Amino acid sequence: MSQFKATFRITLSIFGLFTILGISSCPAPDNTNPLLLALSSENSKIKQVMDSLDQYEIQIRYTRIDRKNDSVFFTDYDFQVDENQYFYPASTVKFPAAIVTLEKLNTIDTLDMDSRFYVEGDSVETTFAKALSEIFSVSDNAANNRLIEFLGQDELNKRIMEKKVGKIRVAHRLSTSNADDVTTKPLVIYLDDSTTVSSTSIINTPPKALMLDGIKKGSGFYAGDSLFQEPFDFSFKNYYPIATQHNVLKRIIFPDAFPEEERFDLTNRQLLVLKEAMSSLPGQLGYDEEEFYDSYVKFLLFGDTTEPIPDYFKIFNKVGYAYGTLTDCAYIQDSKNNVDFMVTATILVNKDGIFNDDAYEYDEIGIPFLAELGRALYAIELKRTQ
């Protein structure tokens, strides 16, 4: 199936936007770069970031989607996207872990999404389908780490890169004492109600230090109660750049737009389950809606409000937030107004330059920026349908 892709490098300029969803401005000129237009907003949630670009290390890829007959066409617009400029991907790496888990299940006759298991030494029983649901609905770290024990880092990285999506290096688990172990723990898997088998531990390749721009950040960091007055080194952390994240998302949402060898090896049911998990809201899965409101892990468009998301919106996404970095990789769909587009964006909010001090401007700057960016792009897309 044919595919058109154009990438634009953007420089800052000032243009107006039109009024919708609380975005006040004038009609946009014709033939203007839509991402540039959104970032040129006078809205303070965007402007305060754009006025201090060096501080926030933003990278954004936005995709306009067009259709003709049975074909889908993508036009990509970039702002400061650079695979050599490091940002910490945090929980966004759970998305490829979920995909590769489903692929691996297809290679084992005795397992499927509903197979029950637990990690040796852990008392929590779960299923692969439940782990996927927890990963997307509330970004559960333990659920992700169970999948890493099943996969191993080497297989995860290899399978993702085979699809020609770009670079990735998942080197560690998330928020756990054995985060950096290169040897996985065995899984105890139920073949039926009473019969179990144990998987074999996987020994993975020790990670090498990343040689990227911005790999050392800030002016200090805490380790335990001690403050070290030197940049925080991310050399051995996970690496999942914007372009790769965006390409993975495209292949899940629009698999038929890619040659068969570049698609993930998932069944139709697996794709359906995966997309349902990505778009589900916490309350739909039984979580406390006071604590886990609709936009709990939906930063773009709605991240700065706890109000319910209108039911005609579906957001298929994966967010990450840690070390002052917020990232959202999302396909946004408005079925009422026939609007859809993709955005992957990251921003660093760490004004004091100290890492691990829990003093990050997530709620003051980061999430409001991502939410307003989503609204500005949505407003531009909505105008296309009018």
Coordinates of C-alpha atoms in Angstrom, one line a residue:
M1 CA 0.0 0.0 0.0
S2 CA 1.4 3.4 -0.9
Q3 CA 2.7 5.8 1.7
F4 CA 3.8 9.4 1.5
K5 CA 6.0 10.8 4.1
A6 CA 7.5 14.3 4.3
T7 CA 9.5 15.6 7.2
F8 CA 9.9 19.3 7.9
R9 CA 12.5 21.0 10.1
I10 CA 10.9 23.9 11.9
T11 CA 12.1 27.3 12.9
L12 CA 10.1 29.5 15.2
S13 CA 7.8 32.2 13.8
I14 CA 4.6 33.9 15.0
F15 CA 1.3 33.2 13.4
G16 CA -2.3 33.3 14.8
L17 CA -4.6 30.5 15.6
F18 CA -8.4 30.5 15.6
T19 CA -10.7 30.3 18.6
I20 CA -11.7 26.8 19.7
L21 CA -11.4 24.8 22.8
G22 CA -10.3 27.9 24.6
I23 CA -7.6 28.8 22.1
S24 CA -8.0 32.5 21.2
S25 CA -6.4 34.0 18.1
C26 CA -7.0 34.9 14.5
P27 CA -7.5 32.6 11.5
A28 CA -4.3 30.9 10.4
P29 CA -2.8 31.8 7.0
D30 CA -3.0 29.2 4.3
N31 CA -0.2 26.7 3.6
T32 CA 1.4 27.2 7.0
N33 CA 3.2 24.5 8.9
P34 CA 0.6 23.3 11.5
L35 CA 3.1 22.3 14.2
L36 CA 4.9 25.6 13.9
L37 CA 1.5 27.3 14.0
A38 CA 0.6 25.5 17.3
L39 CA 3.9 26.3 18.9
S40 CA 3.5 30.0 17.9
S41 CA 0.4 30.3 20.2
E42 CA 0.3 33.2 22.6
N43 CA -1.3 31.0 25.1
S44 CA 0.9 31.2 28.2
K45 CA 1.0 27.4 28.6
I46 CA 2.9 27.2 25.3
K47 CA 4.6 30.6 25.3
Q48 CA 6.4 30.2 28.6
V49 CA 8.1 27.0 27.2
M50 CA 8.8 28.4 23.7
D51 CA 10.4 31.6 25.3
S52 CA 12.9 29.4 27.1
L53 CA 13.5 26.5 24.7
D54 CA 17.0 25.6 26.0
Q55 CA 15.6 24.9 29.4
Y56 CA 12.9 22.4 28.4
E57 CA 14.6 20.2 25.7
I58 CA 11.4 19.7 23.9
Q59 CA 11.1 17.3 20.9
I60 CA 7.9 16.9 18.9
R61 CA 6.7 14.9 15.9
Y62 CA 3.2 15.5 14.7
T63 CA 1.6 13.5 11.9
R64 CA -1.2 14.7 9.7
I65 CA -3.2 11.8 8.3
D66 CA -4.9 11.8 4.9
R67 CA -6.9 9.1 3.1
K68 CA -7.6 8.4 -0.5
N69 CA -9.6 5.3 -1.5
D70 CA -8.1 2.5 0.6
S71 CA -4.7 4.2 1.2
V72 CA -3.5 6.2 4.2
F73 CA -1.0 9.0 3.7
F74 CA 1.2 10.5 6.5
T75 CA 2.8 13.9 6.5
D76 CA 5.3 14.3 9.4
Y77 CA 6.3 17.6 11.0
D78 CA 9.2 17.8 13.4
F79 CA 10.3 20.3 16.0
Q80 CA 13.8 19.7 17.4
V81 CA 13.5 15.9 16.8
D82 CA 17.1 14.5 17.1
E83 CA 17.9 10.8 17.9
N84 CA 21.3 11.9 19.1
Q85 CA 19.8 14.3 21.7
Y86 CA 19.0 12.1 24.7
F87 CA 15.9 12.3 26.8
Y88 CA 14.8 9.7 29.4
P89 CA 11.9 7.7 28.0
A90 CA 10.6 6.5 31.3
S91 CA 7.4 4.4 31.0
T92 CA 7.1 4.8 27.2
V93 CA 9.3 1.7 26.9
K94 CA 6.3 -0.3 28.2
F95 CA 4.6 0.0 24.8
P96 CA 7.3 -2.0 22.9
A97 CA 7.4 -4.4 25.8
A98 CA 3.7 -5.1 25.4
I99 CA 4.0 -5.5 21.6
V100 CA 6.9 -8.0 21.8
T101 CA 5.2 -9.9 24.6
L102 CA 2.3 -10.6 22.2
E103 CA 4.6 -11.5 19.4
K104 CA 6.5 -14.0 21.6
L105 CA 3.2 -15.6 22.8
N106 CA 2.5 -16.4 19.2
T107 CA 5.7 -18.5 19.0
I108 CA 4.7 -20.7 22.1
D109 CA 1.9 -23.2 21.5
T110 CA 1.0 -23.6 25.1
L111 CA 0.6 -19.9 25.9
D112 CA -1.8 -17.1 25.0
M113 CA -2.9 -13.8 26.4
D114 CA -5.0 -15.4 29.0
S115 CA -2.3 -17.7 30.4
R116 CA -1.8 -17.3 34.2
F117 CA 1.7 -16.9 35.6
Y118 CA 3.8 -15.4 38.4
V119 CA 7.4 -14.4 38.6
E120 CA 9.5 -16.8 40.8
G121 CA 9.7 -15.2 44.2
D122 CA 6.7 -13.0 43.7
S123 CA 3.3 -13.8 45.2
V124 CA 1.3 -11.9 42.5
E125 CA -0.5 -14.0 40.0
T126 CA -1.6 -12.3 36.8
T127 CA -2.2 -12.9 33.1
F128 CA -0.5 -11.4 30.1
A129 CA -3.7 -9.6 29.1
K130 CA -4.0 -8.1 32.6
A131 CA -0.4 -6.9 32.6
L132 CA -1.1 -5.2 29.3
S133 CA -4.1 -3.5 30.7
E134 CA -2.3 -2.3 33.8
I135 CA 0.6 -1.0 31.7
F136 CA -1.6 1.4 29.7
S137 CA -4.4 2.3 32.1
V138 CA -2.3 3.4 35.1
S139 CA 1.3 2.8 33.8
D140 CA 2.0 0.1 36.3
N141 CA 5.7 -0.6 36.7
A142 CA 5.4 -4.0 38.3
A143 CA 3.3 -5.2 35.3
N144 CA 6.0 -4.0 32.9
N145 CA 8.8 -5.7 34.9
R146 CA 6.9 -9.0 34.8
L147 CA 6.9 -8.8 31.0
I148 CA 10.7 -8.0 31.0
E149 CA 11.3 -11.2 32.9
F150 CA 9.3 -13.1 30.2
L151 CA 11.1 -11.4 27.3
G152 CA 14.6 -10.4 28.3
Q153 CA 16.0 -7.1 27.1
D154 CA 17.9 -8.5 24.1
E155 CA 14.8 -10.1 22.5
L156 CA 12.8 -7.0 23.1
N157 CA 15.3 -4.7 21.4
K158 CA 15.9 -7.1 18.6
R159 CA 12.3 -7.6 17.7
I160 CA 11.5 -3.9 17.7
M161 CA 14.5 -3.0 15.5
E162 CA 13.7 -5.7 13.0
K163 CA 10.6 -3.7 12.0
K164 CA 12.8 -0.8 10.7
V165 CA 11.3 1.7 13.2
G166 CA 14.6 3.1 14.4
K167 CA 16.9 2.8 17.4
I168 CA 15.9 1.5 20.8
R169 CA 17.8 0.3 23.8
V170 CA 15.9 -1.1 26.8
A171 CA 18.5 -1.9 29.3
H172 CA 16.7 -2.0 32.7
R173 CA 13.4 -2.6 34.5
L174 CA 11.6 0.3 36.2
S175 CA 11.5 1.2 39.9
T176 CA 12.6 -2.1 41.3
S177 CA 15.6 -3.4 43.2
N178 CA 16.7 -5.7 40.4
A179 CA 16.3 -3.0 37.7
D180 CA 19.7 -3.5 36.2
D181 CA 20.0 -7.3 36.4
V182 CA 20.9 -8.8 33.0
T183 CA 19.6 -12.2 34.0
T184 CA 15.8 -12.6 34.1
K185 CA 13.8 -14.4 36.8
P186 CA 11.9 -17.5 35.8
L187 CA 8.2 -17.4 35.3
V188 CA 5.9 -20.0 36.8
I189 CA 3.2 -20.6 34.2
Y190 CA -0.1 -22.4 34.7
L191 CA -0.8 -24.9 31.9
D192 CA -4.1 -25.7 33.6
D193 CA -5.5 -25.2 37.1
S194 CA -3.0 -27.6 38.7
T195 CA -0.1 -28.0 36.3
T196 CA 2.7 -25.4 36.1
V197 CA 6.0 -25.1 34.2
S198 CA 8.9 -22.8 34.9
S199 CA 10.6 -20.8 32.2
T200 CA 14.3 -20.7 31.9
S201 CA 16.2 -17.6 33.0
I202 CA 17.5 -15.5 30.1
I203 CA 21.0 -14.0 30.3
N204 CA 21.1 -10.7 28.4
T205 CA 23.9 -8.6 27.0
P206 CA 25.3 -6.1 29.5
P207 CA 24.5 -2.6 28.2
K208 CA 27.3 -0.3 26.9
A209 CA 27.4 3.4 27.8
L210 CA 25.3 5.6 25.4
M211 CA 27.3 8.2 23.6
L212 CA 24.7 10.8 22.9
D213 CA 24.3 14.6 23.3
G214 CA 22.7 15.6 26.6
I215 CA 23.5 12.2 28.2
K216 CA 24.7 14.0 31.3
K217 CA 22.1 16.5 32.6
G218 CA 21.7 19.1 35.3
S219 CA 24.1 20.3 38.0
G220 CA 23.5 17.6 40.7
F221 CA 21.6 14.6 41.9
Y222 CA 20.6 12.8 45.0
A223 CA 21.6 9.2 45.7
G224 CA 19.9 8.2 48.9
D225 CA 20.2 11.2 51.3
S226 CA 23.4 12.5 49.7
L227 CA 23.6 15.3 47.2
F228 CA 26.3 15.0 44.5
Q229 CA 27.1 18.3 42.8
E230 CA 27.8 16.9 39.3
P231 CA 25.6 16.2 36.3
F232 CA 23.4 13.1 36.4
D233 CA 24.7 10.5 34.0
F234 CA 22.0 8.7 31.9
S235 CA 24.6 6.6 30.0
F236 CA 23.2 3.2 31.1
K237 CA 19.6 4.1 31.1
N238 CA 16.9 3.2 28.5
Y239 CA 16.9 4.9 25.2
Y240 CA 13.8 5.2 23.0
P241 CA 13.9 8.3 20.8
I242 CA 10.9 10.2 19.4
A243 CA 11.2 8.9 15.9
T244 CA 11.2 5.3 17.0
Q245 CA 8.2 5.8 19.4
H246 CA 6.2 7.4 16.6
N247 CA 7.1 4.7 14.1
V248 CA 6.0 2.0 16.5
L249 CA 2.7 3.7 17.1
K250 CA 2.1 4.1 13.3
R251 CA 2.5 0.3 12.8
I252 CA 0.0 -0.5 15.5
I253 CA -2.7 2.0 14.5
F254 CA -2.2 1.6 10.7
P255 CA -0.5 -1.8 10.1
D256 CA -1.7 -2.0 6.5
A257 CA 0.1 1.1 5.6
F258 CA 3.4 -0.8 5.9
P259 CA 5.0 -3.7 4.0
E260 CA 4.3 -7.0 5.7
E261 CA 7.9 -7.4 6.9
E262 CA 7.7 -4.0 8.7
R263 CA 4.5 -4.9 10.6
F264 CA 4.5 -6.5 14.0
D265 CA 3.5 -10.2 14.1
L266 CA 0.2 -9.9 15.9
T267 CA -3.1 -11.5 15.3
N268 CA -6.2 -9.4 14.7
R269 CA -7.4 -10.3 18.2
Q270 CA -4.1 -9.2 19.7
L271 CA -4.2 -5.9 17.9
L272 CA -7.8 -5.3 19.1
V273 CA -6.8 -6.2 22.7
L274 CA -3.7 -4.0 22.5
K275 CA -5.6 -1.0 21.1
E276 CA -8.4 -1.4 23.6
A277 CA -5.8 -1.4 26.4
M278 CA -4.1 1.7 25.0
S279 CA -7.4 3.7 24.8
S280 CA -9.1 2.5 27.9
L281 CA -9.7 4.9 30.8
P282 CA -8.9 3.9 34.4
G283 CA -12.5 4.1 35.5
Q284 CA -13.6 1.7 32.8
L285 CA -11.3 -0.9 34.3
G286 CA -12.5 -0.4 37.9
Y287 CA -9.9 2.0 39.3
D288 CA -10.9 4.7 41.7
E289 CA -11.9 7.6 39.5
E290 CA -11.0 10.1 42.2
E291 CA -7.4 9.1 42.2
F292 CA -7.2 7.7 38.6
Y293 CA -9.2 10.3 36.6
D294 CA -9.7 10.0 32.9
S295 CA -6.6 12.0 31.9
Y296 CA -4.3 10.4 34.5
V297 CA -2.1 9.0 31.7
K298 CA -3.5 11.1 28.8
F299 CA -1.3 14.2 28.8
L300 CA -2.1 15.6 25.4
L301 CA -5.4 17.6 25.0
F302 CA -6.8 16.7 28.5
G303 CA -3.8 16.3 30.8
D304 CA -4.4 19.6 32.8
T305 CA -8.0 18.8 33.8
T306 CA -9.6 16.1 35.9
E307 CA -12.9 16.5 34.1
P308 CA -14.2 13.4 32.2
I309 CA -13.0 13.1 28.6
P310 CA -15.9 13.3 26.1
D311 CA -16.9 9.8 25.0
Y312 CA -16.4 10.7 21.3
F313 CA -12.6 11.0 21.9
K314 CA -10.4 8.0 21.9
I315 CA -6.7 8.4 22.7
F316 CA -4.4 5.5 22.0
N317 CA -1.2 6.3 23.8
K318 CA 1.6 5.6 26.2
V319 CA 3.0 8.2 28.5
G320 CA 6.2 8.4 30.5
Y321 CA 7.2 10.6 33.4
A322 CA 10.4 10.4 35.5
Y323 CA 13.5 12.4 36.3
G324 CA 11.6 15.6 35.3
T325 CA 10.8 14.3 31.8
L326 CA 7.3 14.0 30.5
T327 CA 6.6 12.2 27.2
D328 CA 3.4 11.2 25.4
C329 CA 3.1 9.1 22.3
A330 CA -0.5 9.3 21.1
Y331 CA -2.9 8.7 18.3
I332 CA -5.9 11.0 18.9
Q333 CA -9.3 10.3 17.3
D334 CA -12.5 12.4 17.5
S335 CA -15.3 10.2 15.9
K336 CA -17.9 13.0 16.2
N337 CA -16.0 15.5 14.1
N338 CA -14.0 13.0 11.9
V339 CA -10.6 14.2 13.2
D340 CA -7.5 12.1 13.8
F341 CA -3.8 12.8 14.1
M342 CA -0.6 11.6 15.9
V343 CA 1.7 13.4 18.2
T344 CA 4.8 12.3 20.1
A345 CA 6.2 14.9 22.4
T346 CA 8.7 15.2 25.2
I347 CA 9.6 18.0 27.6
L348 CA 12.1 18.3 30.6
V349 CA 10.9 20.3 33.6
N350 CA 13.7 20.5 36.2
K351 CA 14.2 24.1 37.0
D352 CA 16.7 23.6 39.8
G353 CA 18.9 21.2 37.7
I354 CA 18.9 18.6 40.5
F355 CA 17.7 15.1 39.8
N356 CA 16.1 12.7 42.3
D357 CA 14.9 15.6 44.5
D358 CA 11.3 15.2 43.5
A359 CA 11.2 18.9 42.6
Y360 CA 9.9 18.9 39.1
E361 CA 7.5 21.2 37.4
Y362 CA 5.2 18.5 36.1
D363 CA 1.9 20.1 37.1
E364 CA 3.0 23.8 36.7
I365 CA 4.6 23.6 33.3
G366 CA 5.0 20.2 31.7
I367 CA 1.5 18.8 31.6
P368 CA -0.1 22.1 30.8
F369 CA 2.3 22.5 27.9
L370 CA 1.4 19.1 26.5
A371 CA -2.3 19.5 27.0
E372 CA -2.3 22.9 25.3
L373 CA -0.2 21.6 22.5
G374 CA -2.7 18.8 21.9
R375 CA -5.6 21.4 21.9
A376 CA -3.8 23.7 19.5
L377 CA -3.1 20.8 17.0
Y378 CA -6.7 19.5 17.5
A379 CA -8.0 23.0 16.7
I380 CA -6.0 23.1 13.5
E381 CA -7.2 19.6 12.5
L382 CA -10.8 20.4 13.3
K383 CA -10.6 23.4 11.0
R384 CA -9.7 21.0 8.1
T385 CA -13.0 19.2 8.5
Q386 CA -15.1 22.4 8.5

